[in-house]
Amino acid sequence: MSNNKYAVNERGYYGQFGGAYIPELLRANVDELRENYLKIINSEQFQKDYKRLLDNYVGRPTPLTKVENLSKRFGTNIYLKREDLTHTGAHKINNTIGQILIAKYMGKTRIIAETGAGQHGVATATVCALFGLECVVYMGALDIERQAPNVARMKMLGAKVVPAISGNQTLKDATNEAIRDWIANPYSFYLIGSVVGPHPYPDMVTRLQSIISKEIREQLTVETGNPNPNYVIACVGGGSNAAGAFYHYLNEENVKLVAVEASGLGVDSGETAATITIGDVGFIHGSKTMLMQDEDGQITEPYSISAGLDYPGVGPLHAHLAETGRAQFLSVTDQEALDAAKVLAQSEGIIPALESAHALAALEKIKFLKEDVVVVNLSGRGDKDMETYMKHFN
Ligand SMILES: *Cc1c(COP(=O)(O)O)cnc(C)c1O
């Protein structure tokens, strides 16, 4: 996929977005990864090891479930890609299992990660336990307080959770600490959790998540005789589950791609995470992309009821898909997501993650034809969100 307008170019750009805007001290580490990641991913041995882990540890392929009651409700044909049924309950494991394999092939002996809500931290700690590698997870001190169950999981899995005590004590501060560690310890591998960060991370994570659309194509072919649906819908925090669900459809222009951001209390409320709707061009986590910032260019604190969508930027691929119009970007409020979660639970017996509920809520905003085939990527399961659901439904 080199001669297409949605693939990353050699310098790490999607259109005007992407690149690697990093401190000089980090250059050697990022260059080493850039020079090796494609060779490794494309090698027969990696493909064999990765597939074996996906099949026997992660639990792939995940089902593509036709949800009949929801289909009736919206007068069309709706399928859910069931990433909620993976080991650990969300798509993040597709990426962490791939990156830890790459780390192993590169001879790295220690894994560094940063996490906000803790879900990427848990997915990283999980694969480190499996591979017997040392795992250090940086997390804002405030987030450590707010996300106690995930902190407990990481610790039980053997990871060291290090509080970041500078700044707002949230994700940005944890990222700074992780980068400082990587500069000091170049034998470590920095494992990023979404399609963000300097090149080659957005492309590497997209490729590792692209197993989602690879399976959708195969499953739809069996189900309908056509690998292409009319719509693929996914929520976007940093954008990794959406990138994976879109990947094999990027050049199929008749497949409509719908990316759903969290608008929190509303796009004009000041309490939002709808980056594409209200953000503009800037630099975050080492890449040029769309982000939410104030008049002085300071990154603003995002807000969403869903911790996984509570991110002030978006991966450079998504900024490009928005700018070119290849994907349609919608936004969904906290309340709309909560309502959609309840509808899925009570019509299909599936409790979705709050993030995934944002993708489901987009079904209300699109006018479908009776014969349309609509795939919603159900990025994760709702167990982790029960406290929030109970608060709102009682
Ligand atoms: C982390 C997470 C997301 C958001 O991350 P992306 O990189 O945008 O996919 C979405 N859904 C679930 C269940 C998550 O855990």
Short mmCIF file of C-alpha atoms and ligand atoms in Angstrom, two decimals:
data_model
loop_
_atom_site.label_atom_id
_atom_site.label_comp_id
_atom_site.label_asym_id
_atom_site.label_seq_id
_atom_site.Cartn_x
_atom_site.Cartn_y
_atom_site.Cartn_z
CA MET A 1 0.00 0.00 0.00
CA SER A 2 2.64 2.57 -0.90
CA ASN A 3 1.02 4.34 -3.84
CA ASN A 4 -2.11 5.48 -2.09
CA LYS A 5 -3.02 8.79 -0.57
CA TYR A 6 -3.89 7.46 2.89
CA ALA A 7 -0.64 5.58 3.55
CA VAL A 8 2.18 7.20 5.47
CA ASN A 9 5.04 8.45 3.24
CA GLU A 10 8.72 7.75 3.83
CA ARG A 11 9.14 10.82 6.00
CA GLY A 12 6.25 9.80 8.19
CA TYR A 13 3.52 12.07 6.84
CA TYR A 14 -0.14 11.61 5.99
CA GLY A 15 -0.69 14.66 3.81
CA GLN A 16 0.49 17.56 5.98
CA PHE A 17 0.15 15.59 9.24
CA GLY A 18 2.56 13.33 11.14
CA GLY A 19 6.35 13.54 11.15
CA ALA A 20 8.65 13.14 14.13
CA TYR A 21 9.02 16.34 16.17
CA ILE A 22 11.19 15.05 18.98
CA PRO A 23 14.06 16.22 21.16
CA GLU A 24 17.46 15.56 19.58
CA LEU A 25 18.33 13.23 22.47
CA LEU A 26 15.54 10.89 21.39
CA ARG A 27 16.55 10.78 17.74
CA ALA A 28 18.72 7.65 17.90
CA ASN A 29 16.02 5.61 19.68
CA VAL A 30 13.27 6.62 17.24
CA ASP A 31 15.58 6.10 14.23
CA GLU A 32 16.44 2.59 15.41
CA LEU A 33 12.74 1.72 15.59
CA ARG A 34 11.96 3.35 12.23
CA GLU A 35 14.74 1.43 10.54
CA ASN A 36 13.56 -1.90 11.93
CA TYR A 37 9.79 -1.97 12.34
CA LEU A 38 8.77 -2.73 8.74
CA LYS A 39 11.49 -5.32 8.23
CA ILE A 40 10.31 -7.09 11.38
CA ILE A 41 6.56 -6.81 10.74
CA ASN A 42 6.96 -8.08 7.18
CA SER A 43 9.17 -11.02 8.13
CA GLU A 44 7.73 -14.50 7.92
CA GLN A 45 8.84 -15.32 11.47
CA PHE A 46 7.06 -12.29 12.95
CA GLN A 47 3.88 -13.01 11.04
CA LYS A 48 3.94 -16.58 12.30
CA ASP A 49 4.60 -15.64 15.95
CA TYR A 50 2.09 -12.77 15.87
CA LYS A 51 -0.66 -14.91 14.37
CA ARG A 52 -0.08 -17.67 16.88
CA LEU A 53 -0.38 -15.22 19.79
CA LEU A 54 -3.48 -13.58 18.29
CA ASP A 55 -5.15 -16.96 17.80
CA ASN A 56 -4.22 -18.68 21.04
CA TYR A 57 -3.71 -15.90 23.57
CA VAL A 58 -5.78 -12.91 22.44
CA GLY A 59 -8.63 -15.12 21.20
CA ARG A 60 -8.84 -14.12 17.52
CA PRO A 61 -10.57 -14.02 15.18
CA THR A 62 -13.22 -12.16 17.17
CA PRO A 63 -16.79 -12.74 15.97
CA LEU A 64 -18.68 -10.43 13.64
CA THR A 65 -22.15 -10.52 15.19
CA LYS A 66 -25.25 -9.58 13.22
CA VAL A 67 -27.42 -7.83 15.80
CA GLU A 68 -31.00 -8.47 14.63
CA ASN A 69 -32.90 -6.39 17.19
CA LEU A 70 -30.72 -3.35 16.66
CA SER A 71 -30.97 -3.87 12.88
CA LYS A 72 -34.76 -3.76 13.13
CA ARG A 73 -34.65 -0.68 15.29
CA PHE A 74 -32.62 1.23 12.70
CA GLY A 75 -34.17 -0.39 9.62
CA THR A 76 -30.89 -1.70 8.21
CA ASN A 77 -28.30 -4.49 8.65
CA ILE A 78 -25.98 -3.94 11.60
CA TYR A 79 -22.94 -6.04 12.46
CA LEU A 80 -20.72 -5.63 15.51
CA LYS A 81 -17.02 -6.44 15.35
CA ARG A 82 -16.52 -7.96 18.76
CA GLU A 83 -13.22 -6.62 20.10
CA ASP A 84 -14.95 -6.79 23.49
CA LEU A 85 -14.37 -10.54 23.40
CA THR A 86 -10.57 -10.38 23.27
CA HIS A 87 -8.42 -11.30 26.26
CA THR A 88 -8.45 -8.22 28.57
CA GLY A 89 -11.67 -7.06 26.91
CA ALA A 90 -10.59 -4.46 24.35
CA HIS A 91 -8.68 -4.00 21.11
CA LYS A 92 -5.60 -2.55 22.88
CA ILE A 93 -4.09 -6.03 23.27
CA ASN A 94 -3.72 -6.40 19.45
CA ASN A 95 -1.19 -3.58 19.59
CA THR A 96 0.66 -4.41 22.80
CA ILE A 97 1.18 -8.05 21.80
CA GLY A 98 2.58 -6.91 18.42
CA GLN A 99 4.87 -4.26 19.88
CA ILE A 100 6.30 -6.53 22.55
CA LEU A 101 7.17 -9.02 19.83
CA ILE A 102 8.93 -6.23 17.91
CA ALA A 103 10.76 -5.29 21.13
CA LYS A 104 11.89 -8.86 21.57
CA TYR A 105 13.13 -9.08 17.96
CA MET A 106 15.08 -5.85 18.55
CA GLY A 107 16.72 -7.35 21.64
CA LYS A 108 15.11 -4.91 24.09
CA THR A 109 14.88 -6.14 27.68
CA ARG A 110 12.72 -3.53 29.38
CA ILE A 111 9.37 -1.98 28.47
CA ILE A 112 8.30 1.60 29.22
CA ALA A 113 4.73 2.83 28.80
CA GLU A 114 2.60 5.75 29.88
CA THR A 115 -1.09 5.52 30.60
CA GLY A 116 -3.96 7.87 31.37
CA ALA A 117 -7.00 5.82 32.32
CA GLY A 118 -4.80 2.78 32.88
CA GLN A 119 -6.22 0.57 30.12
CA HIS A 120 -3.11 0.75 27.95
CA GLY A 121 -1.03 0.22 31.10
CA VAL A 122 -2.95 -2.97 31.85
CA ALA A 123 -2.61 -4.22 28.25
CA THR A 124 1.14 -3.53 28.43
CA ALA A 125 1.59 -5.15 31.85
CA THR A 126 -0.27 -8.19 30.52
CA VAL A 127 2.11 -8.83 27.62
CA CYS A 128 5.19 -8.04 29.75
CA ALA A 129 4.10 -10.76 32.18
CA LEU A 130 3.65 -13.15 29.27
CA PHE A 131 7.10 -12.37 27.85
CA GLY A 132 8.86 -12.09 31.23
CA LEU A 133 10.05 -8.52 30.56
CA GLU A 134 10.46 -5.74 33.10
CA CYS A 135 7.59 -3.26 32.82
CA VAL A 136 7.57 0.37 34.02
CA VAL A 137 4.33 2.32 33.59
CA TYR A 138 4.23 6.08 34.13
CA MET A 139 0.93 7.48 35.27
CA GLY A 140 -0.12 10.94 36.49
CA ALA A 141 -0.48 10.99 40.28
CA LEU A 142 -4.05 12.26 39.89
CA ASP A 143 -4.87 9.45 37.46
CA ILE A 144 -3.42 6.88 39.88
CA GLU A 145 -5.95 8.09 42.43
CA ARG A 146 -8.85 8.09 39.95
CA GLN A 147 -8.11 4.69 38.39
CA ALA A 148 -7.38 2.49 41.38
CA PRO A 149 -8.69 -0.80 39.89
CA ASN A 150 -6.40 -0.54 36.85
CA VAL A 151 -3.44 0.36 39.08
CA ALA A 152 -4.16 -2.77 41.13
CA ARG A 153 -4.32 -4.87 37.95
CA MET A 154 -0.97 -3.55 36.68
CA LYS A 155 0.67 -4.27 40.03
CA MET A 156 -0.78 -7.76 40.22
CA LEU A 157 0.62 -8.40 36.72
CA GLY A 158 4.06 -7.45 38.03
CA ALA A 159 4.43 -3.95 36.56
CA LYS A 160 5.99 -1.05 38.40
CA VAL A 161 3.62 1.96 38.37
CA VAL A 162 5.52 5.24 38.73
CA PRO A 163 3.54 8.40 39.60
CA ALA A 164 4.21 11.55 37.56
CA ILE A 165 3.97 14.39 40.06
CA SER A 166 4.65 17.39 37.81
CA GLY A 167 2.11 19.62 36.00
CA ASN A 168 -1.54 18.58 36.11
CA GLN A 169 -0.45 15.07 37.16
CA THR A 170 -2.25 13.52 34.19
CA LEU A 171 -1.36 11.90 30.87
CA LYS A 172 0.87 14.65 29.44
CA ASP A 173 3.07 14.59 32.54
CA ALA A 174 3.28 10.80 32.46
CA THR A 175 4.39 11.03 28.80
CA ASN A 176 7.17 13.47 29.69
CA GLU A 177 8.45 11.11 32.39
CA ALA A 178 8.34 8.12 30.02
CA ILE A 179 10.33 10.03 27.38
CA ARG A 180 12.91 11.06 29.99
CA ASP A 181 13.28 7.40 30.99
CA TRP A 182 13.67 6.28 27.36
CA ILE A 183 16.45 8.81 26.74
CA ALA A 184 18.28 7.56 29.84
CA ASN A 185 17.69 3.88 29.04
CA PRO A 186 17.97 3.25 25.29
CA TYR A 187 17.97 -0.54 25.79
CA SER A 188 14.31 -0.09 26.69
CA PHE A 189 11.36 -0.17 24.30
CA TYR A 190 8.76 2.59 24.53
CA LEU A 191 5.39 0.98 23.93
CA ILE A 192 2.78 3.56 22.78
CA GLY A 193 -0.92 2.74 23.09
CA SER A 194 -2.57 4.45 20.13
CA VAL A 195 -1.90 5.76 16.62
CA VAL A 196 -0.15 8.81 18.06
CA GLY A 197 3.43 9.87 18.74
CA PRO A 198 6.33 10.43 16.33
CA HIS A 199 6.72 8.41 13.14
CA PRO A 200 6.85 5.38 12.98
CA TYR A 201 4.41 4.84 15.88
CA PRO A 202 1.17 5.87 14.10
CA ASP A 203 1.94 3.58 11.16
CA MET A 204 3.21 0.72 13.32
CA VAL A 205 0.15 0.76 15.59
CA THR A 206 -2.20 1.07 12.59
CA ARG A 207 -0.64 -2.01 11.00
CA LEU A 208 -0.92 -3.99 14.23
CA GLN A 209 -4.59 -3.03 14.63
CA SER A 210 -5.36 -3.65 10.95
CA ILE A 211 -6.14 -7.27 11.85
CA ILE A 212 -9.61 -5.89 12.71
CA SER A 213 -10.51 -4.88 9.14
CA LYS A 214 -8.71 -7.90 7.71
CA GLU A 215 -11.08 -10.13 9.67
CA ILE A 216 -14.14 -7.99 8.86
CA ARG A 217 -13.44 -8.47 5.15
CA GLU A 218 -13.15 -12.23 5.50
CA GLN A 219 -16.20 -12.51 7.74
CA LEU A 220 -18.41 -10.28 5.59
CA THR A 221 -17.46 -12.26 2.51
CA VAL A 222 -18.81 -15.40 4.18
CA GLU A 223 -21.83 -13.58 5.58
CA THR A 224 -22.95 -11.46 2.59
CA GLY A 225 -20.73 -12.50 -0.33
CA ASN A 226 -19.11 -9.04 -0.37
CA PRO A 227 -16.06 -8.05 1.70
CA ASN A 228 -17.17 -4.41 1.68
CA PRO A 229 -19.88 -2.96 3.91
CA ASN A 230 -21.54 0.39 3.18
CA TYR A 231 -20.36 1.84 6.50
CA VAL A 232 -17.65 1.25 9.07
CA ILE A 233 -18.21 3.17 12.31
CA ALA A 234 -15.69 3.46 15.15
CA CYS A 235 -15.00 5.73 18.11
CA VAL A 236 -11.84 7.84 18.20
CA GLY A 237 -9.73 8.69 21.21
CA GLY A 238 -6.21 8.63 19.80
CA GLY A 239 -7.70 6.61 16.95
CA SER A 240 -6.24 3.09 17.08
CA ASN A 241 -9.42 0.99 16.99
CA ALA A 242 -10.78 3.21 14.20
CA ALA A 243 -7.50 3.00 12.26
CA GLY A 244 -7.58 -0.79 12.53
CA ALA A 245 -11.24 -1.01 11.49
CA PHE A 246 -10.72 1.40 8.55
CA TYR A 247 -7.31 0.22 7.28
CA HIS A 248 -8.25 -2.29 4.58
CA TYR A 249 -11.08 -0.02 3.42
CA LEU A 250 -9.12 3.22 3.06
CA ASN A 251 -8.86 2.83 -0.72
CA GLU A 252 -12.37 1.44 -1.17
CA GLU A 253 -14.01 4.79 -1.68
CA ASN A 254 -17.52 3.32 -1.74
CA VAL A 255 -17.13 2.20 1.89
CA LYS A 256 -18.14 5.15 4.08
CA LEU A 257 -15.89 5.59 7.09
CA VAL A 258 -17.41 7.24 10.16
CA ALA A 259 -15.22 8.34 13.08
CA VAL A 260 -16.96 9.27 16.31
CA GLU A 261 -15.45 11.66 18.82
CA ALA A 262 -16.61 12.34 22.36
CA SER A 263 -18.20 15.76 22.67
CA GLY A 264 -18.57 15.40 26.45
CA LEU A 265 -21.12 17.92 27.69
CA GLY A 266 -21.35 19.39 24.15
CA VAL A 267 -18.86 20.75 21.62
CA ASP A 268 -19.33 24.36 22.81
CA SER A 269 -19.42 23.58 26.52
CA GLY A 270 -15.69 23.80 27.20
CA GLU A 271 -16.03 20.25 28.56
CA THR A 272 -15.34 18.19 25.46
CA ALA A 273 -12.88 15.93 23.65
CA ALA A 274 -14.15 16.58 20.10
CA THR A 275 -10.73 17.38 18.65
CA ILE A 276 -11.62 17.46 14.95
CA THR A 277 -14.71 19.60 15.53
CA ILE A 278 -13.17 22.31 17.70
CA GLY A 279 -9.40 21.78 17.41
CA ASP A 280 -6.83 23.08 14.96
CA VAL A 281 -3.39 22.24 13.65
CA GLY A 282 -0.59 21.94 16.16
CA PHE A 283 1.99 19.63 17.68
CA ILE A 284 1.42 17.01 20.35
CA HIS A 285 3.38 13.91 21.43
CA GLY A 286 5.91 14.36 18.64
CA SER A 287 3.63 14.74 15.65
CA LYS A 288 1.85 17.44 13.70
CA THR A 289 -1.87 16.86 13.95
CA MET A 290 -5.19 18.30 15.09
CA LEU A 291 -5.51 19.14 18.76
CA MET A 292 -7.50 21.23 21.19
CA GLN A 293 -5.64 24.34 22.26
CA ASP A 294 -6.33 27.79 23.64
CA GLU A 295 -5.46 31.11 21.94
CA ASP A 296 -1.88 30.91 23.21
CA GLY A 297 -1.40 27.43 21.73
CA GLN A 298 -1.57 25.74 25.15
CA ILE A 299 -3.14 22.28 24.99
CA THR A 300 -6.51 22.36 26.76
CA GLU A 301 -7.67 19.65 29.20
CA PRO A 302 -10.13 17.38 27.40
CA TYR A 303 -13.26 16.03 29.01
CA SER A 304 -15.41 12.96 28.29
CA ILE A 305 -17.37 10.61 30.54
CA SER A 306 -15.32 7.90 28.85
CA ALA A 307 -11.72 7.80 30.06
CA GLY A 308 -10.44 6.21 26.84
CA LEU A 309 -11.70 9.09 24.65
CA ASP A 310 -10.49 11.79 26.99
CA TYR A 311 -7.49 12.83 24.84
CA PRO A 312 -6.77 16.36 23.50
CA GLY A 313 -5.36 15.24 20.13
CA VAL A 314 -6.00 12.65 17.46
CA GLY A 315 -3.58 10.51 15.41
CA PRO A 316 -2.19 12.15 12.24
CA LEU A 317 -3.91 9.60 9.98
CA HIS A 318 -7.27 10.78 11.32
CA ALA A 319 -6.38 14.45 10.89
CA HIS A 320 -5.65 13.56 7.25
CA LEU A 321 -8.87 11.54 6.83
CA ALA A 322 -10.81 14.53 8.18
CA GLU A 323 -9.01 17.06 5.99
CA THR A 324 -9.46 15.01 2.81
CA GLY A 325 -13.06 14.17 3.67
CA ARG A 326 -12.31 10.43 3.38
CA ALA A 327 -13.86 9.89 6.80
CA GLN A 328 -16.85 11.67 8.22
CA PHE A 329 -16.33 12.88 11.80
CA LEU A 330 -19.32 12.96 14.13
CA SER A 331 -19.45 13.77 17.80
CA VAL A 332 -21.54 12.21 20.53
CA THR A 333 -22.29 13.56 24.02
CA ASP A 334 -21.96 11.73 27.33
CA GLN A 335 -25.72 11.37 27.53
CA GLU A 336 -26.10 10.04 23.98
CA ALA A 337 -23.40 7.44 24.69
CA LEU A 338 -25.05 6.36 27.94
CA ASP A 339 -28.40 5.96 26.16
CA ALA A 340 -26.81 3.92 23.36
CA ALA A 341 -25.10 1.63 25.88
CA LYS A 342 -28.47 0.93 27.51
CA VAL A 343 -30.12 0.22 24.15
CA LEU A 344 -27.42 -2.32 23.21
CA ALA A 345 -27.52 -3.99 26.63
CA GLN A 346 -31.31 -4.37 26.60
CA SER A 347 -31.77 -5.27 22.94
CA GLU A 348 -28.81 -7.61 22.42
CA GLY A 349 -27.50 -8.65 25.86
CA ILE A 350 -24.15 -6.95 25.30
CA ILE A 351 -22.81 -4.32 27.70
CA PRO A 352 -20.39 -2.14 25.72
CA ALA A 353 -17.47 -0.05 26.96
CA LEU A 354 -18.42 3.62 27.25
CA GLU A 355 -15.97 4.38 24.43
CA SER A 356 -17.69 1.89 22.11
CA ALA A 357 -21.09 3.29 23.14
CA HIS A 358 -20.08 6.52 21.39
CA ALA A 359 -19.74 4.60 18.11
CA LEU A 360 -23.15 2.99 18.70
CA ALA A 361 -24.77 6.38 19.36
CA ALA A 362 -23.75 7.47 15.85
CA LEU A 363 -26.37 5.02 14.50
CA GLU A 364 -28.98 7.61 15.56
CA LYS A 365 -27.33 10.28 13.41
CA ILE A 366 -27.12 8.56 10.04
CA LYS A 367 -29.94 7.81 7.60
CA PHE A 368 -29.44 4.21 6.44
CA LEU A 369 -31.05 2.33 3.57
CA LYS A 370 -32.79 -0.99 4.19
CA GLU A 371 -30.15 -2.87 2.19
CA ASP A 372 -27.12 -1.16 3.76
CA VAL A 373 -24.52 -3.24 5.58
CA VAL A 374 -23.22 -1.35 8.61
CA VAL A 375 -20.28 -2.47 10.74
CA VAL A 376 -19.77 -0.92 14.17
CA ASN A 377 -16.46 -1.67 15.83
CA LEU A 378 -17.28 -2.65 19.41
CA SER A 379 -13.85 -1.73 20.78
CA GLY A 380 -14.36 -3.04 24.32
CA ARG A 381 -16.64 -4.47 26.97
CA GLY A 382 -18.39 -2.51 29.69
CA ASP A 383 -17.30 -4.23 32.91
CA LYS A 384 -14.84 -1.45 33.66
CA ASP A 385 -17.61 1.15 33.32
CA MET A 386 -20.22 -0.40 35.61
CA GLU A 387 -19.69 2.19 38.32
CA THR A 388 -20.50 4.99 35.85
CA TYR A 389 -23.47 3.12 34.39
CA MET A 390 -24.90 2.44 37.86
CA LYS A 391 -24.59 6.09 38.80
CA HIS A 392 -26.53 7.19 35.73
CA PHE A 393 -29.18 4.49 35.50
CA ASN A 394 -30.34 4.44 39.12
C1 LIG B 1 -8.55 3.01 24.79
C2 LIG B 1 -9.87 2.68 24.24
C3 LIG B 1 -10.43 3.41 23.16
C4 LIG B 1 -9.78 4.62 22.57
O1 LIG B 1 -8.53 4.44 22.00
P1 LIG B 1 -8.31 4.44 20.41
O2 LIG B 1 -6.84 4.47 20.27
O3 LIG B 1 -8.98 5.66 19.88
O4 LIG B 1 -8.92 3.21 19.89
C5 LIG B 1 -11.64 2.99 22.63
N1 LIG B 1 -12.30 1.94 23.16
C6 LIG B 1 -11.81 1.24 24.20
C7 LIG B 1 -12.60 0.08 24.72
C8 LIG B 1 -10.59 1.59 24.78
O5 LIG B 1 -10.12 0.88 25.81
#
